[in-house]
mmCIF file of C-alpha atoms in Angstrom:
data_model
loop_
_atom_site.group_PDB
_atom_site.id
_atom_site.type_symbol
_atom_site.label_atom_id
_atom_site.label_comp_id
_atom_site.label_asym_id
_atom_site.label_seq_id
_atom_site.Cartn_x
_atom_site.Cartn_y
_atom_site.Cartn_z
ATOM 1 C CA UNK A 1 0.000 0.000 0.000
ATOM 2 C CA UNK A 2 1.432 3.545 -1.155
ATOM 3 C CA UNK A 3 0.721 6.230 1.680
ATOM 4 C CA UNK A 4 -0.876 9.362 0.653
ATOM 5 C CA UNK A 5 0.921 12.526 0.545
ATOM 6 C CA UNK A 6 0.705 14.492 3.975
ATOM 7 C CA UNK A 7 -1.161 17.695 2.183
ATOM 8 C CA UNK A 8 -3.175 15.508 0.412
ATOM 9 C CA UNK A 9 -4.230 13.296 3.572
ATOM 10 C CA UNK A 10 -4.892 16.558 5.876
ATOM 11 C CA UNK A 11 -7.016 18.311 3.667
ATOM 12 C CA UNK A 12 -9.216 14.760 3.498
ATOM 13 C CA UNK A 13 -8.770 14.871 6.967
ATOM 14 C CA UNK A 14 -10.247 17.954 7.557
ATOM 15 C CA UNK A 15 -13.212 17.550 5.402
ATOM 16 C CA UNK A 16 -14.041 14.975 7.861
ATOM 17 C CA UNK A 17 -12.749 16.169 10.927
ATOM 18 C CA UNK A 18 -14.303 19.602 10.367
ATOM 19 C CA UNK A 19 -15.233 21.004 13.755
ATOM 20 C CA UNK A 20 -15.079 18.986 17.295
ATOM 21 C CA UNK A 21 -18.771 19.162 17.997
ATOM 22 C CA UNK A 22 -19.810 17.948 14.399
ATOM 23 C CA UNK A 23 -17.881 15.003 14.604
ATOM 24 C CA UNK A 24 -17.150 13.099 11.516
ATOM 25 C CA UNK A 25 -18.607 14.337 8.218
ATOM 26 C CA UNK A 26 -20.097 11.899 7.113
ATOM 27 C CA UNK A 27 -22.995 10.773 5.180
ATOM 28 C CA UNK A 28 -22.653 7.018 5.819
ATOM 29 C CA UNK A 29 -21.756 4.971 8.724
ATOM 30 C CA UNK A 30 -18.376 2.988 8.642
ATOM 31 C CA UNK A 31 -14.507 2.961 9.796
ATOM 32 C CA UNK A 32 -11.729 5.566 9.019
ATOM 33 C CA UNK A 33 -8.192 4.517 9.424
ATOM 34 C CA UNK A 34 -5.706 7.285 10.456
ATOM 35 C CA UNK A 35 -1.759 7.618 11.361
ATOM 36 C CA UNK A 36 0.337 9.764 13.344
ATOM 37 C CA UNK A 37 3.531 11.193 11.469
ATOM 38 C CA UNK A 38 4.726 12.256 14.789
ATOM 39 C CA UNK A 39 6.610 10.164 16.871
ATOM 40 C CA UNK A 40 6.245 12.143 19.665
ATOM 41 C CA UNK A 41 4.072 10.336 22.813
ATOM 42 C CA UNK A 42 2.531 13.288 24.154
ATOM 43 C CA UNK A 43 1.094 14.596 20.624
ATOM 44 C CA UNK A 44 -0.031 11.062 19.927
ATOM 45 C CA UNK A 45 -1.923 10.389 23.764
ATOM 46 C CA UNK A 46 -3.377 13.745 22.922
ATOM 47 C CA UNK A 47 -5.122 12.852 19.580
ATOM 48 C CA UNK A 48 -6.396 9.684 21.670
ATOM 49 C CA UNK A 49 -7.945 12.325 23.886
ATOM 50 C CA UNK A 50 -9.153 14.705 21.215
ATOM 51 C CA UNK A 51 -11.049 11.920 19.355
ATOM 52 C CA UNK A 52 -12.590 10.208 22.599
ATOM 53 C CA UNK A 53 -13.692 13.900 23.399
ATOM 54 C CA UNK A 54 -14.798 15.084 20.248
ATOM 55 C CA UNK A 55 -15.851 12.598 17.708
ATOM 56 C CA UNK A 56 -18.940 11.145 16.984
ATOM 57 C CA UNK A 57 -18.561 7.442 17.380
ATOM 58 C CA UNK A 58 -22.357 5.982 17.253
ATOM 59 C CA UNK A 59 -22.213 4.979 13.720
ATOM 60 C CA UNK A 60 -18.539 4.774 13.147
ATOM 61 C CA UNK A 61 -15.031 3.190 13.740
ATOM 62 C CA UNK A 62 -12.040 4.408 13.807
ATOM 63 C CA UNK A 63 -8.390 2.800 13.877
ATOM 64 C CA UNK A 64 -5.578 4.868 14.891
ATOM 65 C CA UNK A 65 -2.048 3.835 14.035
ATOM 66 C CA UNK A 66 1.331 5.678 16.006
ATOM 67 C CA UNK A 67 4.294 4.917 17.276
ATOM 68 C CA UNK A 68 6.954 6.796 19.268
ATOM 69 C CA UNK A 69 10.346 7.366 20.541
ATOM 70 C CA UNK A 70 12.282 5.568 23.262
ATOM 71 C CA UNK A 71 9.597 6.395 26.323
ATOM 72 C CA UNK A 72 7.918 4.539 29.548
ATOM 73 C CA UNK A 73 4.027 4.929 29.309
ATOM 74 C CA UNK A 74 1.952 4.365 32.991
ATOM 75 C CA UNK A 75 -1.425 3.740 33.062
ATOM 76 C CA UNK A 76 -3.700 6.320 34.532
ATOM 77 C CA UNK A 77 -3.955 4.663 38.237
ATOM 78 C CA UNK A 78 -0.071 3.955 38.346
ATOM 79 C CA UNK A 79 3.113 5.118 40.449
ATOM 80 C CA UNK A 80 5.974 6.484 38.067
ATOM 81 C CA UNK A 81 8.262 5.592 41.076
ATOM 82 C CA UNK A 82 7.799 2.174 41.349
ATOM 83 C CA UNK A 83 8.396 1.884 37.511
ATOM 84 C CA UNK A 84 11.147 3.215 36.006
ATOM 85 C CA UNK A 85 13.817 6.463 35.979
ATOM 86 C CA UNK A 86 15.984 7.975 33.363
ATOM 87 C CA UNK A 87 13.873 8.117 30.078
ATOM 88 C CA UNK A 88 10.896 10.086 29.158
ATOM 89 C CA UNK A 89 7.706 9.012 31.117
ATOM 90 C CA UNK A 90 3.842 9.815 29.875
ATOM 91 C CA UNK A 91 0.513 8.904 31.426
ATOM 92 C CA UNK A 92 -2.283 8.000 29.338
ATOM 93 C CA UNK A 93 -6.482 8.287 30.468
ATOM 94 C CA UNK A 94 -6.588 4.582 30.258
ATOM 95 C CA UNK A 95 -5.783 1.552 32.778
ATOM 96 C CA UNK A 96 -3.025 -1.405 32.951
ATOM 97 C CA UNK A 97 0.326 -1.436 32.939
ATOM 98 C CA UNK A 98 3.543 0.035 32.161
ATOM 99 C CA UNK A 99 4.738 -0.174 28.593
ATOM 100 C CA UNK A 100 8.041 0.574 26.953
ATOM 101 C CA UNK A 101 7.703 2.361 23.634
ATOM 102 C CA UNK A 102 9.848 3.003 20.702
ATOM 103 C CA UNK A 103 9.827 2.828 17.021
ATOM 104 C CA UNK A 104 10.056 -0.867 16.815
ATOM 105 C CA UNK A 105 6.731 -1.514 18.876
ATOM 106 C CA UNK A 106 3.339 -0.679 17.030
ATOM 107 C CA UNK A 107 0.883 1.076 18.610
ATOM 108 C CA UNK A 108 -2.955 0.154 17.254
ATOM 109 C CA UNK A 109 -6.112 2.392 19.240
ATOM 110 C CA UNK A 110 -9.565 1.126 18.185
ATOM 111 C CA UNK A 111 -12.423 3.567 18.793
ATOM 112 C CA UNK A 112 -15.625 2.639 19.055
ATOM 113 C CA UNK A 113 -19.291 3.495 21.267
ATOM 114 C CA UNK A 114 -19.424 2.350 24.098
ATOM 115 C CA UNK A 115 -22.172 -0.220 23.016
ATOM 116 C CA UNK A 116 -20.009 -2.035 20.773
ATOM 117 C CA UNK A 117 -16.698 -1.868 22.591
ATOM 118 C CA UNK A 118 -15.035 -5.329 22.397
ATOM 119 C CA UNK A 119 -11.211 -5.460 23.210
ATOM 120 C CA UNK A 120 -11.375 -9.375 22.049
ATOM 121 C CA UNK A 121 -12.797 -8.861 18.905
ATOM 122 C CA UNK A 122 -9.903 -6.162 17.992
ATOM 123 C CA UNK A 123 -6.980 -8.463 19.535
ATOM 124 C CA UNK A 124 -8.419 -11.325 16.951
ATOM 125 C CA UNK A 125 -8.305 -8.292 14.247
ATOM 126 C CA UNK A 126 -4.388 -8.477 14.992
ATOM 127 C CA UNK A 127 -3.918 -12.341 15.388
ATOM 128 C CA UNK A 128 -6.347 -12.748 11.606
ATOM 129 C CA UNK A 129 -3.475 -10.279 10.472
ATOM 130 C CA UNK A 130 -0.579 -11.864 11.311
ATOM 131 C CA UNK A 131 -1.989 -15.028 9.843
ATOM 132 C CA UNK A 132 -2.922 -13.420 6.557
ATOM 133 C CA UNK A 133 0.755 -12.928 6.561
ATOM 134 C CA UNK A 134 2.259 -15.657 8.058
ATOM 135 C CA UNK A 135 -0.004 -18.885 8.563
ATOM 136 C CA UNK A 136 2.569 -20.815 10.296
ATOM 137 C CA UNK A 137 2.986 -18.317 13.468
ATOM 138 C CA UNK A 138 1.763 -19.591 16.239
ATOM 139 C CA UNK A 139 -0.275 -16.715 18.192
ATOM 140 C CA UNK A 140 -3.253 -16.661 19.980
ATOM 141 C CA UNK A 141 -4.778 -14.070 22.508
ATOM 142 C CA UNK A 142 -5.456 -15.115 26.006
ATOM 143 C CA UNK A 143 -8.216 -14.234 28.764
ATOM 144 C CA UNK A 144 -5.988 -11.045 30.091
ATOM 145 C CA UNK A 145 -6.309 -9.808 26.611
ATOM 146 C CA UNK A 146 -2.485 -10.829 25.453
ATOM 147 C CA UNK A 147 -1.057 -11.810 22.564
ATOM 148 C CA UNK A 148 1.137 -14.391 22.991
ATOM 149 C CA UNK A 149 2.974 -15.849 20.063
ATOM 150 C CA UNK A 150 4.658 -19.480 20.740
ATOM 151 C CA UNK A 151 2.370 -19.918 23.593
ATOM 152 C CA UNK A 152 5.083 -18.260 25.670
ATOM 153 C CA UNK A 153 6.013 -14.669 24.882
ATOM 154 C CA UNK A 154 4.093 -11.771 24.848
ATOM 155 C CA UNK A 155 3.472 -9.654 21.970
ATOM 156 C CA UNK A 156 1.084 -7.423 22.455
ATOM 157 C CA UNK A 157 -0.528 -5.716 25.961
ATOM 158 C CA UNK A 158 -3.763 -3.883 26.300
ATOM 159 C CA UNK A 159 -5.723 -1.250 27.462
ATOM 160 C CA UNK A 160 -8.690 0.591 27.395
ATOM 161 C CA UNK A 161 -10.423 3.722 28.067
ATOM 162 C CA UNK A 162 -14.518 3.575 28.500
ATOM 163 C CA UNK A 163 -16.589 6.656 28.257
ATOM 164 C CA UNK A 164 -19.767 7.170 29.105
ATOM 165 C CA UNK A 165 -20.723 6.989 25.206
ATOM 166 C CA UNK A 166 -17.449 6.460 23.414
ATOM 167 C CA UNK A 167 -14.673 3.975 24.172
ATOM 168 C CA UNK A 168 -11.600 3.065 23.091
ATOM 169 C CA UNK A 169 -9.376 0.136 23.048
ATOM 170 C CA UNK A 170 -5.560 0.129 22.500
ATOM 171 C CA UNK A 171 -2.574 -2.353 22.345
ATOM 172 C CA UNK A 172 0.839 -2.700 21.479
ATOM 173 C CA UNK A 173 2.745 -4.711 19.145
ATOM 174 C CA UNK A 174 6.305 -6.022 19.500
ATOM 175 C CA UNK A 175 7.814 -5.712 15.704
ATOM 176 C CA UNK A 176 11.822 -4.968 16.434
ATOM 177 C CA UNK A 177 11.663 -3.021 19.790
ATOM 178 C CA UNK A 178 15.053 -2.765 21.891
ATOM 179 C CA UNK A 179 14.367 -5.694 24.219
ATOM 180 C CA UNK A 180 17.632 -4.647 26.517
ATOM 181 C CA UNK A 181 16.204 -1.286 26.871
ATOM 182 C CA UNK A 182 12.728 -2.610 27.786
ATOM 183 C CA UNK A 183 13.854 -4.762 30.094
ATOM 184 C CA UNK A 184 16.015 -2.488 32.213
ATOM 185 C CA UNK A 185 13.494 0.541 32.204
ATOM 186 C CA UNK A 186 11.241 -1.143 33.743
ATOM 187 C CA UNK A 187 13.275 -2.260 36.853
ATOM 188 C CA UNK A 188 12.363 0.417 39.732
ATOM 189 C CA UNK A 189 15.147 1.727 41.489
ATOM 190 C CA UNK A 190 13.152 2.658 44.534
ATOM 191 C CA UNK A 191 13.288 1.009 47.717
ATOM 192 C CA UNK A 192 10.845 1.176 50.718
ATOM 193 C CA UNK A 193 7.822 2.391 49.184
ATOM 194 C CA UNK A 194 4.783 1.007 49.477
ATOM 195 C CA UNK A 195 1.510 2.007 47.544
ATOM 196 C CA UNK A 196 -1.547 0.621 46.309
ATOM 197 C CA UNK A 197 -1.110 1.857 42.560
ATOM 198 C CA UNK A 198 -1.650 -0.810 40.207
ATOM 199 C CA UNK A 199 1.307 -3.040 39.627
ATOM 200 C CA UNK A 200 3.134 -3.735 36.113
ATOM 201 C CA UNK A 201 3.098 -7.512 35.659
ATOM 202 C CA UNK A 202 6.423 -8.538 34.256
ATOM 203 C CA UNK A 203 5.811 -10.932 30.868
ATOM 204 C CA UNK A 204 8.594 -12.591 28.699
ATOM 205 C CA UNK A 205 8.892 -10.623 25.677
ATOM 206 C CA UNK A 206 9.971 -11.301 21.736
ATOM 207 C CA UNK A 207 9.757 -9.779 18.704
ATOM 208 C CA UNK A 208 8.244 -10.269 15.245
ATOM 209 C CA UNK A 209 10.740 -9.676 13.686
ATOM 210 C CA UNK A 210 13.063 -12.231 15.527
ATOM 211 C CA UNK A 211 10.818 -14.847 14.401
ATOM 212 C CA UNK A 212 10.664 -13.612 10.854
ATOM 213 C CA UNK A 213 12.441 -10.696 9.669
ATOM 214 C CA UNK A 214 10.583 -10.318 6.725
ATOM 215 C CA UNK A 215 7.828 -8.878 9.472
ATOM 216 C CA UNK A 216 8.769 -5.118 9.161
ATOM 217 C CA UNK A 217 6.712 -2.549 10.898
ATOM 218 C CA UNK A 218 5.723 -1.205 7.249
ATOM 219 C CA UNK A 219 4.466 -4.834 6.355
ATOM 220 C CA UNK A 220 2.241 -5.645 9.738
ATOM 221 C CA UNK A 221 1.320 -1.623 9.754
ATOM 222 C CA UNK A 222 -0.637 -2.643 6.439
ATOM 223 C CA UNK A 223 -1.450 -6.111 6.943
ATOM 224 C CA UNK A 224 -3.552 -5.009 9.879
ATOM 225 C CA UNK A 225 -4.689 -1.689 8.001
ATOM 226 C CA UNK A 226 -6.280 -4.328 5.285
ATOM 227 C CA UNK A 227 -7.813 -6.442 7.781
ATOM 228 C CA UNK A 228 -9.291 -3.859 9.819
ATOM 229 C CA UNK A 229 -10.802 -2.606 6.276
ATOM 230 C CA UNK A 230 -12.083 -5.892 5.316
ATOM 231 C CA UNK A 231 -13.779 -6.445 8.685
ATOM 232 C CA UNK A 232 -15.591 -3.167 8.808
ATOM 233 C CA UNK A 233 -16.279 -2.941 4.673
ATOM 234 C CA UNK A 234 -14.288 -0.135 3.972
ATOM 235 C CA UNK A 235 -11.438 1.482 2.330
ATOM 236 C CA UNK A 236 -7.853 -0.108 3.478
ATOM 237 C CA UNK A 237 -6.914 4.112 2.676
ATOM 238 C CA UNK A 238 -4.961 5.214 5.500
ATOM 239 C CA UNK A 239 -4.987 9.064 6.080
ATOM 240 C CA UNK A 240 -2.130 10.524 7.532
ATOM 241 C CA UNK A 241 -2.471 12.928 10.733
ATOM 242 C CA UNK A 242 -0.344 15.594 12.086
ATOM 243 C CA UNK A 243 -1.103 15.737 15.877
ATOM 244 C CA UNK A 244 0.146 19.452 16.001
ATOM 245 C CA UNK A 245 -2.440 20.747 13.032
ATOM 246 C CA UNK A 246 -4.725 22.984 14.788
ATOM 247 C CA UNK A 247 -7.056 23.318 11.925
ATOM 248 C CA UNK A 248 -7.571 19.923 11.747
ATOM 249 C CA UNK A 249 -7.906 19.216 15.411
ATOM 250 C CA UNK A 250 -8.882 22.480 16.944
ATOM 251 C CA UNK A 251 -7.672 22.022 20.806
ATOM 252 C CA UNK A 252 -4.950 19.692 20.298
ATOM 253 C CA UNK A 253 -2.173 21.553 21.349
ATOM 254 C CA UNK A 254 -3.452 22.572 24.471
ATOM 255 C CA UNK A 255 -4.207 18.488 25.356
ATOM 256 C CA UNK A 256 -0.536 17.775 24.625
ATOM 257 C CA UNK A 257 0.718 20.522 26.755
ATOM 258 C CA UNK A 258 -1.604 19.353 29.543
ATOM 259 C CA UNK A 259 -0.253 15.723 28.810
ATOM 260 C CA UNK A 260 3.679 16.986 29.460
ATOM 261 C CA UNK A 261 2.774 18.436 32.702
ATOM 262 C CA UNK A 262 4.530 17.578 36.419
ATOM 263 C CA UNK A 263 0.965 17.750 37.464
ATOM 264 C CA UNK A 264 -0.401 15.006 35.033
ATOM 265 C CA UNK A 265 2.680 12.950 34.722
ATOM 266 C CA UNK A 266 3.287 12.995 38.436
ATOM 267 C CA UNK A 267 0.874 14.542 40.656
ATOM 268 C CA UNK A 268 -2.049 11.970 39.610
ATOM 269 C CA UNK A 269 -0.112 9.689 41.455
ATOM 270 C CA UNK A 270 -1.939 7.936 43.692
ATOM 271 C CA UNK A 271 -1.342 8.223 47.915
ATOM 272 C CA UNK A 272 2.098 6.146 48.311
ATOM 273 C CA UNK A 273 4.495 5.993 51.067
ATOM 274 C CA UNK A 274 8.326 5.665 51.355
ATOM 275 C CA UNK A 275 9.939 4.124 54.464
ATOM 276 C CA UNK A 276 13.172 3.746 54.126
ATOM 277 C CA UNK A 277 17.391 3.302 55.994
ATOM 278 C CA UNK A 278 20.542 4.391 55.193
ATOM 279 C CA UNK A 279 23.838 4.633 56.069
ATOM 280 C CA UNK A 280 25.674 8.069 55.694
ATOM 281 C CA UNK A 281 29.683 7.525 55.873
ATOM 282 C CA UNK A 282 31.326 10.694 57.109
ATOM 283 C CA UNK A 283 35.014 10.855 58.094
ATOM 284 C CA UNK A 284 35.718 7.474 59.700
ATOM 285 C CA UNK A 285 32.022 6.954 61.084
ATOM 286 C CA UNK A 286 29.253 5.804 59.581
ATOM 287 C CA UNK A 287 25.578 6.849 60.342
ATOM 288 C CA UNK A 288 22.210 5.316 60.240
ATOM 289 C CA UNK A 289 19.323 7.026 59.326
ATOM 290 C CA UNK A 290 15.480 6.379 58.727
ATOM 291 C CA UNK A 291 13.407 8.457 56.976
ATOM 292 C CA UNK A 292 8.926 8.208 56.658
ATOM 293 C CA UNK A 293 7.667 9.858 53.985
ATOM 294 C CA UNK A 294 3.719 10.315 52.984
ATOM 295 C CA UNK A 295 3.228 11.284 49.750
ATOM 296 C CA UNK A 296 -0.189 12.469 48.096
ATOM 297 C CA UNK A 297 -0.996 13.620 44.511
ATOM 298 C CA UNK A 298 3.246 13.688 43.949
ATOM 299 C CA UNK A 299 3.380 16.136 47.294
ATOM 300 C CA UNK A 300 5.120 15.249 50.649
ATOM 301 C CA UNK A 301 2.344 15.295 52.813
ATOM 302 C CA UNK A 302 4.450 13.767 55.960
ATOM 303 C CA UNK A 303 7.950 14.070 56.267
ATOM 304 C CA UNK A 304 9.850 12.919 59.334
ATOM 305 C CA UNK A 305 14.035 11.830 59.436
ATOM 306 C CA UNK A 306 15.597 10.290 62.655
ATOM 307 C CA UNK A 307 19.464 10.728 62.718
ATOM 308 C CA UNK A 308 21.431 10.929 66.199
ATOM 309 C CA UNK A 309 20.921 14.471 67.631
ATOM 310 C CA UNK A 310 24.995 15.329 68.009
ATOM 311 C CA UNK A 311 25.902 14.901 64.347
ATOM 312 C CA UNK A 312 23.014 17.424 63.252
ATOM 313 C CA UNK A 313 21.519 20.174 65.214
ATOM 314 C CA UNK A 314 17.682 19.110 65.950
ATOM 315 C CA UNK A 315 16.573 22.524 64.797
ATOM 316 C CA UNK A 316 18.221 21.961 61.403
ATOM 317 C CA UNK A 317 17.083 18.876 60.860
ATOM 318 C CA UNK A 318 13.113 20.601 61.382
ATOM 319 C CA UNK A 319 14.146 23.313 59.103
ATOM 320 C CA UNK A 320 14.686 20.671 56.652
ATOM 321 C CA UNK A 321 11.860 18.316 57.160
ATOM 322 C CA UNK A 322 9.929 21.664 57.698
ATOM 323 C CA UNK A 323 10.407 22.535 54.185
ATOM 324 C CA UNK A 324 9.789 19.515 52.513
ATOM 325 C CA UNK A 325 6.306 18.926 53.807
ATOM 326 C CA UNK A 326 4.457 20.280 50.841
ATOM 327 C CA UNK A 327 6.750 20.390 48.235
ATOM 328 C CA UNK A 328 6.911 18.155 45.107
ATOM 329 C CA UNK A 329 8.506 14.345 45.490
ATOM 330 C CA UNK A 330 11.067 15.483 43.077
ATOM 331 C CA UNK A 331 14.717 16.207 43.335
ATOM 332 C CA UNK A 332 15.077 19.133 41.514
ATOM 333 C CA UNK A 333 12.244 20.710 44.155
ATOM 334 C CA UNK A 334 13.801 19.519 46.892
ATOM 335 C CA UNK A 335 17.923 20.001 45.380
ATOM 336 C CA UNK A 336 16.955 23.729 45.523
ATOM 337 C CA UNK A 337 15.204 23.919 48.446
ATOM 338 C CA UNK A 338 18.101 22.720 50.680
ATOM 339 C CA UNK A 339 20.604 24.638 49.162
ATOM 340 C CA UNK A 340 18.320 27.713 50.436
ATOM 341 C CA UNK A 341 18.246 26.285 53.501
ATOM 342 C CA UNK A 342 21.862 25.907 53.280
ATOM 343 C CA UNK A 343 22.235 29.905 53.067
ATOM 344 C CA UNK A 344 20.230 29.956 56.467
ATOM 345 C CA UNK A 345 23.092 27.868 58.863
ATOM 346 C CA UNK A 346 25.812 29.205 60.537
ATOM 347 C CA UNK A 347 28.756 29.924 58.929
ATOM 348 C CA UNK A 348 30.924 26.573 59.796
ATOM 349 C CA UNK A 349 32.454 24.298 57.360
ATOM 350 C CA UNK A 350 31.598 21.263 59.097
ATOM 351 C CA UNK A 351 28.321 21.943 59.236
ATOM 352 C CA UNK A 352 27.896 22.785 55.920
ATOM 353 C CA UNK A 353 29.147 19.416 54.869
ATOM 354 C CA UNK A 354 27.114 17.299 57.275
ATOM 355 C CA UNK A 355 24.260 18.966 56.240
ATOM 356 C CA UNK A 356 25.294 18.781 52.552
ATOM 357 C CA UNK A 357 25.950 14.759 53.103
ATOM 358 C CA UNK A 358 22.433 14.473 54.578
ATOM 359 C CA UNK A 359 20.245 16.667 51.934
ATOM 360 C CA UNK A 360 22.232 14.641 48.855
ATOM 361 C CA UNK A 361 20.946 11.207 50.268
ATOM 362 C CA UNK A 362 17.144 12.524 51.225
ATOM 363 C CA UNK A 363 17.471 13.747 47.190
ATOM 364 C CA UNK A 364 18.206 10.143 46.063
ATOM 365 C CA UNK A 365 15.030 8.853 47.782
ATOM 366 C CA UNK A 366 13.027 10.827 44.691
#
């Protein structure tokens, strides 16, 4: 299948995409099939948003196709500190689990009405696909709405999204993602907290295209385009979608800027608690310390370090713990508010590194 030129897709695009509230414009019920030239997570978990919000679904299907960058996505009801550090994190509106993206792992979004919303039907979609393609694989989707392929390794996750009208349904597919990567992004480097945010499950994972390398993403991007036509009678046409175009999707920007947010990414976090010991070497000694922490919507709420009372003053300490309560679970937040602390003491060098010692380990709790 030959892709449409990007001018040519928008401007079909916007004829039926005209305004939000008009939905699609349309004379006939049926399916549209869109992609994403951006590769960008937050532009493409914003047009998820913009067409759960704005378009009319009763009579109509729609399959969105993206993919992004190296990034960790968390479901909507998850902890980003239990599930990964150093790479670009998102939260999407829907459920489940944490998933590693980049541009070897498809990304498929079925919209529907709420009505006729069925996560197994589109997961078969994907399986009828690959078997159009390749009869001999051997994949099949199980009751937790996996893919597995060899009975063994996952393929595919899933999540979903259920308005009170509209609903939508989305899932991933392994092609030639960086399995080292996904693997050690995933691995939480923090110890001692406890929360009640859902859990990732961890799955053993393979790619397509290690089974067959002939299995490109541009071959299974059309090979499920043409099924997902056949299914729903229409057009395998795929219309190409720039998530920044305004004119096309009036609001969009404003979503994806919403989407980047400390407040979105982190602050939906869900109530969690850290509880945690250390051991501070100084000199030739070596110090234990214990540090509670209550966190709510990605804010300290309680805040409370023990250390013995002759290696720090006690009203230091308060000053510290003080200033934390309320402030962002984040080390940049709490890096600068130490160091203005910091200005505060006494002029005495050994102070200043004591207190230096302890502020640099509460930082590496966050």
């Amino acid at each position: 299948m030959v892709l449409p030129s990007l001018l040519k897709s928008c401007l079909q695009l916007s004829c039926v995409l005209r305004t939000p509230k008009a939905g699609f414009r349309s004379t006939t019920s049926g399916g549209l099939i869109i992609q994403s030239i951006s590769n960008d997570i937050y532009q493409n978990l914003a047009v998820e948003d913009w067409i759960h919000d704005h378009v009319n679904l009763e009579n109509r299907q729609v399959l969105f196709l993206w993919r992004n960058s190296p990034a960790v996505v968390i479901g909507r009801h998850q902890n980003p500190w239990q599930e990964q550090k150093n790479i670009k994190l998102a939260r999407r509106r829907s459920g489940g689990g944490t998933v590693y993206h980049d541009l070897g792992n498809i990304n498929l979004t079925f919209f529907t009405s709420r009505k006729k919303y069925e996560r197994m039907e589109n997961l078969k979609l994907v399986v009828k696909a690959l078997k159009a393609l390749r009869p001999q694989l051997d994949v099949h989707v199980t009751d937790r709405y996996d893919i597995l392929l060899d009975r063994q390794y996952k393929i595919s996750g899933t999540a979903a999204k259920l308005g009170r009208t509209t609903a939508y349904h989305h899932c991933t597919l392994l092609c030639n993602a960086d399995k080292f990567v996904l693997s050690s992004v995933l691995k939480s480097p923090y110890k001692g907290l406890k929360s009640n945010a859902t859990p990732s499950v961890p799955a053993s994972v393979k790619n397509l295209f290690e089974e067959d390398p002939s299995l490109t993403y541009e071959v299974l991007l059309d090979a499920i385009a043409d099924t997902y036509a056949m299914q729903h009678q229409i057009d395998n046409h795929i219309t190409l979608i720039n998530p920044a175009d305004e004119t096309v999707l009036p609001g969009i920007n404003n979503k994806t800027k919403e989407l980047r947010t400390w407040e979105w990414v982190y602050g939906k976090t869900p109530k969690f608690s850290v509880s945690t010991c250390f051991n501070m070497v100084y000199k030739d000694s070596v110090l234990d310390v214990k540090v509670d922490m209550d966190v709510k919507h990605g804010r300290i709420e309680v805040c409370n370090i023990y250390l013995p009372e002759q290696w720090l003053p006690p009203a230091l300490c308060s000053e510290l713990v003080k200033s934390l309560t309320g402030s962002k679970f984040c080390p940049n937040e709490a890096t600068t508010l130490a160091t203005t602390l910091l200005r505060l003491c006494p002029q005495d060098d050994e102070l200043h590194s004591r207190w230096n010692l302890l502020c640099e380990n509460v930082v590496t709790l966050m």
